[in-house]
XYZ file of C-alpha atoms in Angstrom:
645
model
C 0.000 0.000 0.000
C 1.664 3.437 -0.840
C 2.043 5.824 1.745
C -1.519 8.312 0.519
C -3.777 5.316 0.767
C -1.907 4.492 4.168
C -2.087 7.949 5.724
C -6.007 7.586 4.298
C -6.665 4.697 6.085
C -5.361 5.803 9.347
C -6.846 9.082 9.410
C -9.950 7.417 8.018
C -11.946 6.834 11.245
C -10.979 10.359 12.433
C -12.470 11.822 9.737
C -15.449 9.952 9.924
C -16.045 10.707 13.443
C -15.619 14.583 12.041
C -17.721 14.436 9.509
C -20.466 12.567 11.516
C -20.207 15.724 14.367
C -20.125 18.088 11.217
C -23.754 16.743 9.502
C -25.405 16.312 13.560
C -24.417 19.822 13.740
C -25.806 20.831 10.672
C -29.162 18.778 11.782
C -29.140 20.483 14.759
C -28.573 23.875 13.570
C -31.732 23.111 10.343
C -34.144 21.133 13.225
C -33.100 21.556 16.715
C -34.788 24.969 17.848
C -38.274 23.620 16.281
C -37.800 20.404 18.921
C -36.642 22.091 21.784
C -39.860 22.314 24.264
C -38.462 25.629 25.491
C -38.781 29.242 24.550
C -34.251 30.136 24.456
C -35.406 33.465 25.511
C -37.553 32.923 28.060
C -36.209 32.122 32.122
C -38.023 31.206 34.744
C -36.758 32.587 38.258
C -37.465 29.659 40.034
C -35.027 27.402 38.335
C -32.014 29.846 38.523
C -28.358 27.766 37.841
C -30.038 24.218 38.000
C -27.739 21.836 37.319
C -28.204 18.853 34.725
C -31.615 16.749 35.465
C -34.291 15.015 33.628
C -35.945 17.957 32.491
C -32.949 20.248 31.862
C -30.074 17.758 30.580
C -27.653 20.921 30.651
C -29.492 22.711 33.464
C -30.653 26.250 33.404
C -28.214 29.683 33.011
C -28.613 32.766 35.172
C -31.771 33.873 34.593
C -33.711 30.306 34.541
C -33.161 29.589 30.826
C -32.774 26.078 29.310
C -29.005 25.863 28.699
C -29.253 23.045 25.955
C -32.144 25.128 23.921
C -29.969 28.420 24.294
C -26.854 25.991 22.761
C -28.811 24.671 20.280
C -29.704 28.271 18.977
C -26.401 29.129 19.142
C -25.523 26.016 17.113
C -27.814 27.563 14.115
C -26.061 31.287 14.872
C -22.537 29.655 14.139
C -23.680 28.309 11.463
C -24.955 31.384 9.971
C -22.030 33.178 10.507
C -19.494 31.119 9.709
C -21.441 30.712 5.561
C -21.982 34.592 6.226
C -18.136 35.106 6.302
C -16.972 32.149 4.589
C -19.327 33.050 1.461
C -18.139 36.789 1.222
C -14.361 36.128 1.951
C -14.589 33.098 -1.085
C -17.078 35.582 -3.305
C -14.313 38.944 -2.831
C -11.309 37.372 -2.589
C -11.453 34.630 -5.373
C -12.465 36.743 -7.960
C -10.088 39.640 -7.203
C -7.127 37.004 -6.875
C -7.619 34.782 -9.767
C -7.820 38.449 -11.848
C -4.840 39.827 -10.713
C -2.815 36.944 -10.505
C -3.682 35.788 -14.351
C -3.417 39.638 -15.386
C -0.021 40.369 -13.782
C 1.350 44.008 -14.445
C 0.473 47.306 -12.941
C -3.172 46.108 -12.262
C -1.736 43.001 -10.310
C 0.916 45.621 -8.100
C -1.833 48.030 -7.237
C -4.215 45.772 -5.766
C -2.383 42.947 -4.335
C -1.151 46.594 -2.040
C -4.475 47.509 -0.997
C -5.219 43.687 -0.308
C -1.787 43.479 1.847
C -2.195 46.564 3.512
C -6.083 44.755 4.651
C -4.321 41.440 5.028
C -2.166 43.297 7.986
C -5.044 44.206 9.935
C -6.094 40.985 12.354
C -9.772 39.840 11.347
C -11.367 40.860 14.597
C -9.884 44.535 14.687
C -11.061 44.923 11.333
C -14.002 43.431 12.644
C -14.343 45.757 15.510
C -14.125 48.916 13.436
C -16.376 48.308 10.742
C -18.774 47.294 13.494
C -18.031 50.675 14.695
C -19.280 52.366 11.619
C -22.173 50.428 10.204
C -23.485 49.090 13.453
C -23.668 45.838 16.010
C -25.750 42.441 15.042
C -24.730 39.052 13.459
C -25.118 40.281 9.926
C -22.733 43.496 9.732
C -20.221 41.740 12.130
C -20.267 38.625 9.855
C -19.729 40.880 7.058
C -16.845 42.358 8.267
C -15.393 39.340 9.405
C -15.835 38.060 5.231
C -14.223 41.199 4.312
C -11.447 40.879 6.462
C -10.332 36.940 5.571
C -11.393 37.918 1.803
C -7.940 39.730 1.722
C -6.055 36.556 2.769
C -8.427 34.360 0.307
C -6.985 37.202 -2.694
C -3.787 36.583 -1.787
C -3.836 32.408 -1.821
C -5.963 32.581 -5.102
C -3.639 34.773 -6.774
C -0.705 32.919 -5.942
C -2.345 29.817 -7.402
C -3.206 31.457 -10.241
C 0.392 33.206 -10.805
C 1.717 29.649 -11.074
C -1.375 27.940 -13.005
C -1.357 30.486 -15.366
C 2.104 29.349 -16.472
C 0.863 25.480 -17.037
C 0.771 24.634 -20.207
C -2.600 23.428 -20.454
C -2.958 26.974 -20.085
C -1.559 28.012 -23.381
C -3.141 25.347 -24.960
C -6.615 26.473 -24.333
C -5.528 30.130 -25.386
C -4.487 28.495 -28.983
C -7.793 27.087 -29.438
C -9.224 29.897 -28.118
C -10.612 30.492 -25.149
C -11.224 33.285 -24.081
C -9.836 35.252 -20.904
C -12.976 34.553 -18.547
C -12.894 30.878 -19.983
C -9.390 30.424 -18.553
C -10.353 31.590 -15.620
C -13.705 29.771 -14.951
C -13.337 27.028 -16.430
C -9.498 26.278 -16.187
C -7.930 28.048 -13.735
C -10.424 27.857 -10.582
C -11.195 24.269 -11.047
C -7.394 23.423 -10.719
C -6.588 25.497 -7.668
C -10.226 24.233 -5.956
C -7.894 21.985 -3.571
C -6.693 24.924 -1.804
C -9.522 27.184 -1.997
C -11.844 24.412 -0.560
C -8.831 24.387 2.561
C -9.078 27.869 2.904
C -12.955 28.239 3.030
C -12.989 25.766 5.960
C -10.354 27.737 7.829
C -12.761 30.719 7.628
C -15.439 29.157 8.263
C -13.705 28.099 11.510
C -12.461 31.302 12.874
C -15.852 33.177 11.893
C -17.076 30.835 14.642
C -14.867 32.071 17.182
C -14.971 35.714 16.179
C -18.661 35.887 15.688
C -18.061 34.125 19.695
C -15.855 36.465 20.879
C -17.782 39.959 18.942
C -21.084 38.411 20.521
C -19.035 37.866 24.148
C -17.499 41.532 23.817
C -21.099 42.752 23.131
C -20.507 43.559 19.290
C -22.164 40.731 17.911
C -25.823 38.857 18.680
C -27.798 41.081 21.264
C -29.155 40.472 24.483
C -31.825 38.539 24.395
C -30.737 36.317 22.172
C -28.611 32.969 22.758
C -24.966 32.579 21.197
C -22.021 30.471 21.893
C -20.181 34.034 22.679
C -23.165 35.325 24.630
C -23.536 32.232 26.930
C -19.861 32.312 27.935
C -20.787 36.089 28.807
C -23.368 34.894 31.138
C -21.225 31.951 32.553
C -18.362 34.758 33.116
C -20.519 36.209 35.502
C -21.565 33.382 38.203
C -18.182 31.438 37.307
C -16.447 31.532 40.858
C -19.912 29.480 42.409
C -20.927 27.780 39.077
C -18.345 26.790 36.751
C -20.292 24.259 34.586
C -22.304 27.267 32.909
C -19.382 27.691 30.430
C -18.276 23.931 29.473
C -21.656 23.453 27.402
C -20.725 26.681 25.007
C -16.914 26.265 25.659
C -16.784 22.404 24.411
C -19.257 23.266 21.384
C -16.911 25.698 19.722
C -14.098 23.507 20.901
C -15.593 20.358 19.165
C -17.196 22.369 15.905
C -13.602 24.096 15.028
C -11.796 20.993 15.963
C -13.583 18.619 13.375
C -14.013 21.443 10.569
C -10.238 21.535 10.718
C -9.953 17.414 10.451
C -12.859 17.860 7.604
C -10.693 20.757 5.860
C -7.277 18.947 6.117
C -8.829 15.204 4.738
C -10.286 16.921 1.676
C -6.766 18.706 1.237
C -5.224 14.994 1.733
C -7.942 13.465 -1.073
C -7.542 15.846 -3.678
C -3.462 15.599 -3.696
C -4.125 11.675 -3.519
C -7.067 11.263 -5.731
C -6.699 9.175 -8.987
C -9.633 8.802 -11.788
C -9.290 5.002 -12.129
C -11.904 3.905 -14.675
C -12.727 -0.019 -15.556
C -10.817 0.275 -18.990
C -7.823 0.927 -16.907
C -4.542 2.886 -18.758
C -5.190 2.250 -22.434
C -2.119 1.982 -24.483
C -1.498 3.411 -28.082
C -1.842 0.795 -30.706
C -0.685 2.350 -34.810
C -2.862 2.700 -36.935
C -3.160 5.185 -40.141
C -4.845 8.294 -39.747
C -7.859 8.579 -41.221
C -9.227 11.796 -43.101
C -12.023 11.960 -45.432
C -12.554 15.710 -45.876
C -12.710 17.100 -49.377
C -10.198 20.120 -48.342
C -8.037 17.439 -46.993
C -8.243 15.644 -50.662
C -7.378 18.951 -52.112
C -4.531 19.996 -49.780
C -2.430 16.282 -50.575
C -3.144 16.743 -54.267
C -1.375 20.584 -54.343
C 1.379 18.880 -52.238
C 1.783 15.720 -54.609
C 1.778 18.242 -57.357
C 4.526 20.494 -56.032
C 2.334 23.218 -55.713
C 4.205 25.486 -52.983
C 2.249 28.893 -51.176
C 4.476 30.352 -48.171
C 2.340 30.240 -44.957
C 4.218 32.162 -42.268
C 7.311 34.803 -43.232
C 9.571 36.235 -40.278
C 11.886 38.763 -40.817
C 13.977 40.585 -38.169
C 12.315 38.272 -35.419
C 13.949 39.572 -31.786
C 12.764 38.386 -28.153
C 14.233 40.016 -24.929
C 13.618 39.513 -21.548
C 15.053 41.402 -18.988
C 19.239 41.285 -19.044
C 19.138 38.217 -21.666
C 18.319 38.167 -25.352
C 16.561 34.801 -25.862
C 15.987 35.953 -30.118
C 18.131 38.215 -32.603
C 17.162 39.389 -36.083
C 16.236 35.852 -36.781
C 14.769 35.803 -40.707
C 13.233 31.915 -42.108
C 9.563 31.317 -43.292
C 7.890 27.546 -43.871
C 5.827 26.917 -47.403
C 2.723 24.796 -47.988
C 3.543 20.959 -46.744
C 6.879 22.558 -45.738
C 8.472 20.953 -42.519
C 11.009 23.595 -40.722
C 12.791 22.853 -38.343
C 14.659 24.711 -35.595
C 17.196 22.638 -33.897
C 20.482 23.785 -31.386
C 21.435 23.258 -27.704
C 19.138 24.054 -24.950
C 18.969 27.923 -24.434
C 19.740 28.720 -28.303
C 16.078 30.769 -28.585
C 14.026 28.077 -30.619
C 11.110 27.839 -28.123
C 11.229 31.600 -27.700
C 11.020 31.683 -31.482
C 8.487 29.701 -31.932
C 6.197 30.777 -28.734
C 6.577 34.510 -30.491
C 4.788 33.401 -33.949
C 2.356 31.484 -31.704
C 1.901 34.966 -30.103
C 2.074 32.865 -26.381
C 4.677 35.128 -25.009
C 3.553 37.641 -22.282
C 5.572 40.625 -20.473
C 8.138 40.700 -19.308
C 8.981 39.210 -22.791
C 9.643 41.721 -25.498
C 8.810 40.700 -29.080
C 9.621 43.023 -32.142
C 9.956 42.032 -35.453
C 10.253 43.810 -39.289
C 7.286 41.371 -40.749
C 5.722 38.357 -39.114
C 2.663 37.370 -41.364
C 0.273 34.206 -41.688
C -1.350 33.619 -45.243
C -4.556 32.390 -44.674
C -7.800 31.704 -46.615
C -8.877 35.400 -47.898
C -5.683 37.194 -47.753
C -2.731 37.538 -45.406
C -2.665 38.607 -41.867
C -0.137 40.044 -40.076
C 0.688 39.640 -35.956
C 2.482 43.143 -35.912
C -0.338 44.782 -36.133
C -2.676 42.856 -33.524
C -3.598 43.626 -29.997
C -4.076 41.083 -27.551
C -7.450 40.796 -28.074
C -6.861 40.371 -31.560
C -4.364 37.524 -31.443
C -7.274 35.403 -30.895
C -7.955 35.660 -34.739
C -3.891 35.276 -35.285
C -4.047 31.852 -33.226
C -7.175 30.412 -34.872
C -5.204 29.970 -38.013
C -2.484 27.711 -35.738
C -2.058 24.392 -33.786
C 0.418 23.981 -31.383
C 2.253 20.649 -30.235
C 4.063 21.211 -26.496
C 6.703 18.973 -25.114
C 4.528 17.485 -22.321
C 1.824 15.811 -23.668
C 0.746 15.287 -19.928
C 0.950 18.976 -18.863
C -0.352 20.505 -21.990
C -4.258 18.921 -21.252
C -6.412 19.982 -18.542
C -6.270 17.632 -15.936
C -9.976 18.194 -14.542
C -11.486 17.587 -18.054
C -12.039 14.782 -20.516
C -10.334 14.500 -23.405
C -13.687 15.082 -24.979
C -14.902 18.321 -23.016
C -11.091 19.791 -24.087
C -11.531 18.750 -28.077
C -15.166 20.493 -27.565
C -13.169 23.325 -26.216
C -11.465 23.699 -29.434
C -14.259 22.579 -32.181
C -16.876 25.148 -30.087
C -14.383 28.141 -31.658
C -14.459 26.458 -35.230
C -18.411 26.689 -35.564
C -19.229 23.435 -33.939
C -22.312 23.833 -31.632
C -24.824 20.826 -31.325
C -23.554 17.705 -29.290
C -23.483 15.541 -32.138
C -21.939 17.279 -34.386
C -18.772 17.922 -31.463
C -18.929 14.242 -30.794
C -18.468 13.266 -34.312
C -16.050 15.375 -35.306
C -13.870 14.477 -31.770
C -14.301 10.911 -32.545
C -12.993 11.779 -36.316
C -10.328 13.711 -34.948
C -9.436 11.298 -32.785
C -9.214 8.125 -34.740
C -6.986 10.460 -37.851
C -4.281 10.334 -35.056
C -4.641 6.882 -34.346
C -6.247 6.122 -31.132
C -7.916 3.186 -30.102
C -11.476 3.254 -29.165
C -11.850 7.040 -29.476
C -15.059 7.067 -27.882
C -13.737 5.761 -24.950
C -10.526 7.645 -25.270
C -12.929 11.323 -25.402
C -14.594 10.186 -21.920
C -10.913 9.518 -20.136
C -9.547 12.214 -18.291
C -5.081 13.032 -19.103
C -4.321 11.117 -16.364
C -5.920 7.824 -17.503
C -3.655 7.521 -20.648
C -0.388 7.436 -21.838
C 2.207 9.623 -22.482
C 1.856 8.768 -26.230
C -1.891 8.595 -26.143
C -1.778 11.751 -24.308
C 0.672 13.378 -27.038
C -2.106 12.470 -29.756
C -4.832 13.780 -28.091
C -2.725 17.074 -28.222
C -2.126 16.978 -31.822
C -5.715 16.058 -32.265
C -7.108 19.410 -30.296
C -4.199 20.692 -32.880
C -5.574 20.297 -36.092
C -9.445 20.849 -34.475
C -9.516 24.055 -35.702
C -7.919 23.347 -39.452
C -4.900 25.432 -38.731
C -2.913 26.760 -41.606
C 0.220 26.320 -39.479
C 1.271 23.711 -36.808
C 4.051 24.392 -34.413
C 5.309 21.429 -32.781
C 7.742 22.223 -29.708
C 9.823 19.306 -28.868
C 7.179 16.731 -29.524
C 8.486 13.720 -28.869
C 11.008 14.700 -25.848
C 8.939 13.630 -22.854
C 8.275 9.822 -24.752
C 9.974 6.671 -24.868
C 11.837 5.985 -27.984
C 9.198 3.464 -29.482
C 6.133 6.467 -28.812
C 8.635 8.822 -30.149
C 8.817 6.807 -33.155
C 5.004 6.341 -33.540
C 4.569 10.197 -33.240
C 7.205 10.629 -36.085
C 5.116 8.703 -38.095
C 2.066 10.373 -37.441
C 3.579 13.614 -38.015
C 4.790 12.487 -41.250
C 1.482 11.261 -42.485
C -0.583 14.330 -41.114
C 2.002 16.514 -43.073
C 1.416 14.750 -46.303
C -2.334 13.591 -46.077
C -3.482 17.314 -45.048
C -0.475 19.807 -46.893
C 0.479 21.664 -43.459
C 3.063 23.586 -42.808
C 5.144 22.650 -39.828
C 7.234 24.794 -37.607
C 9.328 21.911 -35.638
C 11.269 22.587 -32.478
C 13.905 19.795 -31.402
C 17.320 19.569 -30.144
C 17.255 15.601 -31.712
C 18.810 16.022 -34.746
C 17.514 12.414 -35.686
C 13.383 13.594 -35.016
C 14.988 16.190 -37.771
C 16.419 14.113 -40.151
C 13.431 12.119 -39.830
C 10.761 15.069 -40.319
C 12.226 17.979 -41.629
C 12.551 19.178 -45.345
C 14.522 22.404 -43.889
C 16.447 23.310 -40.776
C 17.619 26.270 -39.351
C 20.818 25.550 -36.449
C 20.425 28.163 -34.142
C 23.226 29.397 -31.557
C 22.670 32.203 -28.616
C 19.448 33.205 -30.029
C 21.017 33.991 -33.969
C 20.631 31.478 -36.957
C 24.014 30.652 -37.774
C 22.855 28.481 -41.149
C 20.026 27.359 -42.710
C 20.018 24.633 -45.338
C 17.579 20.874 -46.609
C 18.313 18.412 -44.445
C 19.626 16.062 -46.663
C 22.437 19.065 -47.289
C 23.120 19.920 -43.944
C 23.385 16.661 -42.531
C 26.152 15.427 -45.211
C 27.825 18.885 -46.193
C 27.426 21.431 -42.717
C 28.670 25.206 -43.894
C 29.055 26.370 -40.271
C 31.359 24.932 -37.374
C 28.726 25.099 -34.788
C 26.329 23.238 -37.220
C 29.083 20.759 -37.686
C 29.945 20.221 -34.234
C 26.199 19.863 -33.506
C 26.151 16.754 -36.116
C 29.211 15.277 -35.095
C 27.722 15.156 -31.251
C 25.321 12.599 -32.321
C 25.295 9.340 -30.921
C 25.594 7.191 -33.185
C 25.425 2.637 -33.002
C 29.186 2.571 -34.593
C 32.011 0.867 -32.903
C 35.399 2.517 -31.645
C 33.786 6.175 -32.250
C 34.673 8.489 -29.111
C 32.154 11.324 -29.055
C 34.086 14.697 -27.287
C 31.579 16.906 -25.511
C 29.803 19.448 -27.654
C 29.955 22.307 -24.940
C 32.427 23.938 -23.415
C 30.139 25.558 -20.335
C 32.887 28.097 -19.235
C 33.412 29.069 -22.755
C 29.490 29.240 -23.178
C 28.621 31.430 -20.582
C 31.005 33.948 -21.938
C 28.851 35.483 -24.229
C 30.636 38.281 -26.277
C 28.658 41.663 -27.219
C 30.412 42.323 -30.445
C 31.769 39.912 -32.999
C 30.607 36.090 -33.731
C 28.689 34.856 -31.081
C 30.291 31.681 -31.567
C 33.957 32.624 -31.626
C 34.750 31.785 -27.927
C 34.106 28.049 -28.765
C 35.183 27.703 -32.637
C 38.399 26.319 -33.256
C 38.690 28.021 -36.412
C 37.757 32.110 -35.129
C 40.939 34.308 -36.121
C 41.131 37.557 -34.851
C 38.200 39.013 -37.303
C 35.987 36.852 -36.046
C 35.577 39.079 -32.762
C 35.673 42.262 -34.641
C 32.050 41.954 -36.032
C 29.246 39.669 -36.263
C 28.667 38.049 -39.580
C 25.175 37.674 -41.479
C 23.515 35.318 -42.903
C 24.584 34.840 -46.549
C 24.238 32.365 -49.318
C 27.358 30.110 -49.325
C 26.814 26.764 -51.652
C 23.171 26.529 -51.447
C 22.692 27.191 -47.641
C 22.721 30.625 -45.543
C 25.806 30.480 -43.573
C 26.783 33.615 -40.669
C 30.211 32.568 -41.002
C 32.958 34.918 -42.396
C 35.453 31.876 -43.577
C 32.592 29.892 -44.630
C 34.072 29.896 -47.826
C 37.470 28.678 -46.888
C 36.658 25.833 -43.888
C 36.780 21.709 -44.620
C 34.165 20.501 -42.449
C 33.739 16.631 -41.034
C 29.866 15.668 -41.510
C 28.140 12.664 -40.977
C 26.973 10.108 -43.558
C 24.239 7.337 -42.977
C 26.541 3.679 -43.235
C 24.803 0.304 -43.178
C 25.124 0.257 -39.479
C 23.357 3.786 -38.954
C 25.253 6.968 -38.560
C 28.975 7.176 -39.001
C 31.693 9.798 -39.540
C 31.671 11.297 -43.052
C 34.930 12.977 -44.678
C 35.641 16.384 -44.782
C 33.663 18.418 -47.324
C-alpha cells in the first residue's frame, strides 16, 4: 500500500467521526430549535443555575433559561455566521485574486497593495471597526469578518493562479481559443479548488470564534438572544460558584472548530491523492493510419503531390528580450505549404522563444519586435504586428500547437472530450453531435484506439503517447494553416517517439500543413524535416535541406552539432559538444560563436557576420568559404563519420 492510501486509512476513522459531528451539527442547527420544548429566551426565576436533570439535561443559566435550547440556537447562529463570512471572503477574494494573478502588471501591483495593507489588519480589529461604523448584530459583524479573511483568500488565489497560469494546459486552451474569462472559470479555478476548498474551511472556523468572541465583547448577537459568545458572557458572571455554565458553550466551539479543521485537512489529503481510475484501466497506443475523409483534406495532398508550394508564415527581423538576456536576434526563415522547418540547437539557443513569439504565447516581461511576421490564410494575409491582444485570438485560430509534455499541456480536470469540444466550439461546432463526431474523427486520424472511450478519459488515464495524440488532435481541431510542434516527442519513450514521427509524417502529407518543428534531436529532424535552421545564442548561424546539412554542414557550430550525435558505430569516441565556461562567456560584439570555434581568427571578434548564401545554404560565417568541415553520412550500421567536405 503506498504511503496516501496508508495515511487515508489511518486518518480514516478520524475523519469519519468529524464528519459525523459536522452533519449532527448541521441537523441540529436546520431542526433543533423547532424540537426544543423551550422558549431560548424565556427564564423562569425559580429554576435559577439548576444543574443537569431530567428535564434540563444541561441545566438552566442565570436567569432560569434552558441551557441546551440556548446551545442549540447558538448552534444555528454559528452556522450562519461562519457561511456569512466564509461566502463573502470566497465571493471577494477569489475573484479579485484569480484576476490579478492571471493579469499580472500594474493592475496586479496596485491591488495585491491595498489587499496586503487589509491582510495586515487581524480579522477581529477589522471586525471591531467596521462594526463601529455600520453598526452591532450578526449580519454586519459577519460581514466584516468576510471582508477581512477575503484579503487573505486574494492573496492564496492569486498565488495559485500566478503559477497555473504558467501550465501549459494553459496556453493550450488560449491556442484554441478560449477566451480570458474561460481560462479563468473554467481552467484556472477548477485546478486550484484543492486549496480554496482548505481555505474556506479555515474561515469558516475562525468566523465561529470571532462571531463568539464579537457576541461575548457585546458587538455581535444582542441580548436577548442565545450565542455560543453570549452564553460564555453569562457563565463569566456566576463562574467563581458555578463553573459548569461555560463547558456546554466552551466544548461546542471547541468540538465544531476541531472537526471542521480534520474535515478541511482530509479533503486537502484526497484531492493531492485522488486518482480517476476507470474499468478500462490505462489504455495503451496501438498504430494505426490516420484517417481523413474531408474534401479540403483531398485537395490539400493533391497541391502537395503536385509540387504546388504557397508560403504560410514569413519572419523577418524576429527579436525576443527579456530582462538582461536576449533569448531571439534578427532571426529571418519562413515555412511553405507541406513545408516541414525545423529549428534545432542546444538548450537555451532561442528556438522555443522563437516559436512561442509566432504562436503569439509570449507575455511581459517578454519583449517581441519584429520587421514582418505574417500568416497567409484563406482570404488574404494577416499580419501579428499589427494585432492587440485581443486580436491575437484571430492570429491563433489559423495555428495548432504541439508542447513537449503531452501530460501537462491537457487539462487535468477535463475529458479529453470536453477539451476537443473546447477547441471545435471556436471552429463553428455547436450541437452535441456534431462535437462528438467530429472528436471521434479527430481522434481516430491520429490513431487512437477506441476514441469514444478515449474522449470520456480524463489526461491522467492515458499514456504519455496517447496523451501526445490527443494534443495533436485538439491541434488540427480548428484546421490550422500552421502547426508548431515544440519538442514533440522529448517527454516519450523511444518506441512512442517513433510512432509520433510517423504520425507527423502522415498528417504533413495527407493534409499539406506547414510545420514549424522545435527539437534539439537532430535524428526527429532528419526524420521530419525538409529544412532546418541551427540556431546558436538566439542567432541562426545556417540554414540549409536536411539532406544538405546533414552530409555537407557550412558552419562549425552546425558541424559540431552533427558530429555530437550518438551514433550505433564501434570505436567512435564522441568529445563533448559544450564547453560551459566558454558558453557562458557570451561576447557583445563579434561572432557569437567565436569563444568556442576552433577556427575564429582575430576578425571573427571584430564583427558579427550575417547570414549569406554560401553553396546553397545561408551560412553567418565569415570563412565559410574557406573551412573543410567533417559531416556525418548514414553507413549500413546507422550513422557514421563522413569525410571532410
Amino acid at each position: 500500500m503506498s504511503g496516501p492510501e496508508t495515511r487515508s486509512a489511518k486518518e480514516s476513522p478520524l475523519v469519519k467521526v468529524a464528519w459525523g459531528l459536522i452533519f449532527f451539527l448541521a441537523g441540529v442547527a436546520i431542526f433543533g430549535p423547532w424540537l426544543s420544548p423551550y422558549d431560548p429566551n424565556l427564564g423562569d426565576f425559580q429554576k435559577l443555575l439548576l444543574g443537569p436533570s431530567g428535564d434540563h439535561w444541561l441545566g438552566t443559566d442565570n436567569l432560569g433559561r434552558d441551557t441546551l435550547t440556548r446551545l442549540v440556537v447558538g448552534t444555528r447562529v454559528a452556522a450562519i455566521a461562519g457561511l456569512e463570512a466564509t461566502a463573502i471572503a470566497i465571493a471577494v477574494g477569489v475573484p479579485i485574486g484569480i484576476t490579478v494573478g492571471y493579469l499580472g502588471g500594474m493592475i496586479d501591483r496596485l491591488v495585491m497593495r491595498v489587499v496586503d495593507a487589509v491582510a495586515a489588519i487581524p480579522a477581529l480589529v477589522f471586525a471591531i471597526a467596521i462594526i463601529a461604523a455600520i453598526g452591532t448584530g450578526l449580519i454586519p459583524a459577519m460581514l466584516a469578518v468576510g471582508l477581512a479573511f477575503s484579503a487573505s483568500v486574494a492573496r492564496l488565489a492569486r498565488g495559485l493562479a500566478l503559477t497555473e497560469r504558467e501550465r501549459l494546459y494553459v496556453d493550450g486552451a488560449r491556442v484554441v481559443g478560449v477566451g480570458r474569462s474561460g481560462l479563468l472559470l473554467r481552467h484556472i479555478l477548477p485546478n486550484i479548488g484543492g486549496p480554496l476548498v482548505v481555505i474556506a474551511t479555515t474561515v469558516f472556523a475562525h468566523a465561529i470564534v470571532i462571531e463568539a468572541s464579537l457576541s461575548f465583547l457585546g458587538l455581535g448577537v444582542q441580548i436577548p438572544d442565545a450565542s455560543w459568545g453570549s452564553m460564555l458572557t453569562n457563565a463569566q458572571r456566576v463562574h467563581r460558584e458555578h463553573p459548569f455554565q461555560s463547558v456546554p458553550p466552551g466544548a461546542a466551539i471547541f468540538i465544531t472548530v476541531l472537526a471542521i479543521n480534520i474535515v478541511g485537512d482530509s479533503l486537502l489529503r484526497r484531492r493531492k491523492g485522488e486518482s480517476f481510475d476507470h474499468p478500462a484501466g490505462h489504455l495503451e497506443p496501438v498504430v494505426a493510419a490516420p484517417k481523413d475523409d474531408r474534401a479540403n483534406d483531398a485537395d490539400a495532398r493533391d497541391a502537395h503531390a503536385t509540387g504546388a508550394s504557397n508560403r504560410v508564415l514569413t519572419v523577418r527581423s524576429l527579436s525576443v528580450t527579456y530582462p538582461e538576456t536576449t533569448a531571439v536576434l534578427s532571426a529571418d526563415f519562413h515555412v511553405d505549404e507541406g513545408e516541414v522547418v525545423a529549428l534545432v540547437g542546444e538548450s537555451g539557443s532561442g528556438k522555443t522563444s522563437a516559436v512561442m513569439a509566432v504562436a503569439a504565447l509570449l507575455t511581459p516581461p517578454a519583449d517581441v519586435r519584429a520587421a514582418e511576421l505574417s500568416l497567409d490564410i484563406v482570404g488574404g494575409e494577416i499580419s501579428l504586428l499589427d494585432m492587440d491582444r485581443r486580436e491575437q485570438r484571430r492570429w491563433r485560430s489559423h495555428l495548432g500547437v504541439v508542447f513537449q509534455e503531452p501530460a501537462a499541456s491537457l487539462n487535468p480536470l477535463q475529458t479529453v472530450g470536453r477539451q476537443m469540444a473546447n477547441a471545435l466550439k471556436r471552429v463553428g461546432y455547436r450541437s452535441r453531435r456534431e462535437i462528438s463526431a467530429r472528436t471521434i474523427e479527430l481522434l481516430t486520424a491520429v490513431g487512437l484506439p477506441r476514441p469514444d472511450e478515449v474522449a470520456r478519459l480524463r489526461p491522467d488515464q492515458i499514456s504519455g503517447g496517447m496523451a501526445q495524440r490527443v494534443v495533436i488532435a485538439q491541434a488540427l481541431a480548428s484546421e490550422p494553416r500552421l502547426l508548431i510542434a515544440d519538442e514533440p516527442t522529448t517527454a516519450l519513450d523511444v518506441t512512442i517517439q517513433a510512432e509520433i514521427i510517423t504520425l507527423l509524417k502522415q498528417l504533413g502529407e495527407r493534409r499539406g500543413l506547414a510545420v514549424l518543428l522545435v527539437t534539439h534531436d537532430l535524428g526527429v529532424a532528419a526524420e521530419l524535416a525538409d529544412r532546418t535552421l541551427v540556431m546558436y545564442q538566439g542567432r541562426v548561424v545556417e540554414t540549409a535541406p536536411m539532406a544538405g546539412l546533414v552530409t555537407a554542414p557550412q558552419h562549425p557550430y552546425a558541424s559540431e552539432l552533427l558530429l555530437s550525435v550518438p551514433r550505433n558505430v564501434g570505436g567512435i569516441k564522441i568529445e563533448p559538444m559544450i564547453d560551459r565556461s566558454a558558453a557562458l562567456a557570451v561576447p557583445t560584439v563579434g561572432c557569437v560563436y567565436a569563444p568556442r570555434c576552433e577556427h575564429a581568427l582575430p576578425e571573427c571578434r571584430e564583427r558579427e557576420p550575417e547570414l549569406r548564401a554560401v553553396r546553397s545554404h545561408g551560412v553567418a560565417c565569415i570563412r565559410a568559404e574557406d573551412l573543410e568541415l567533417p559531416a556525418i553520412t548514414a553507413g549500413a550500421d546507422g550513422l557514421e563519420p563522413g569525410g571532410s567536405q
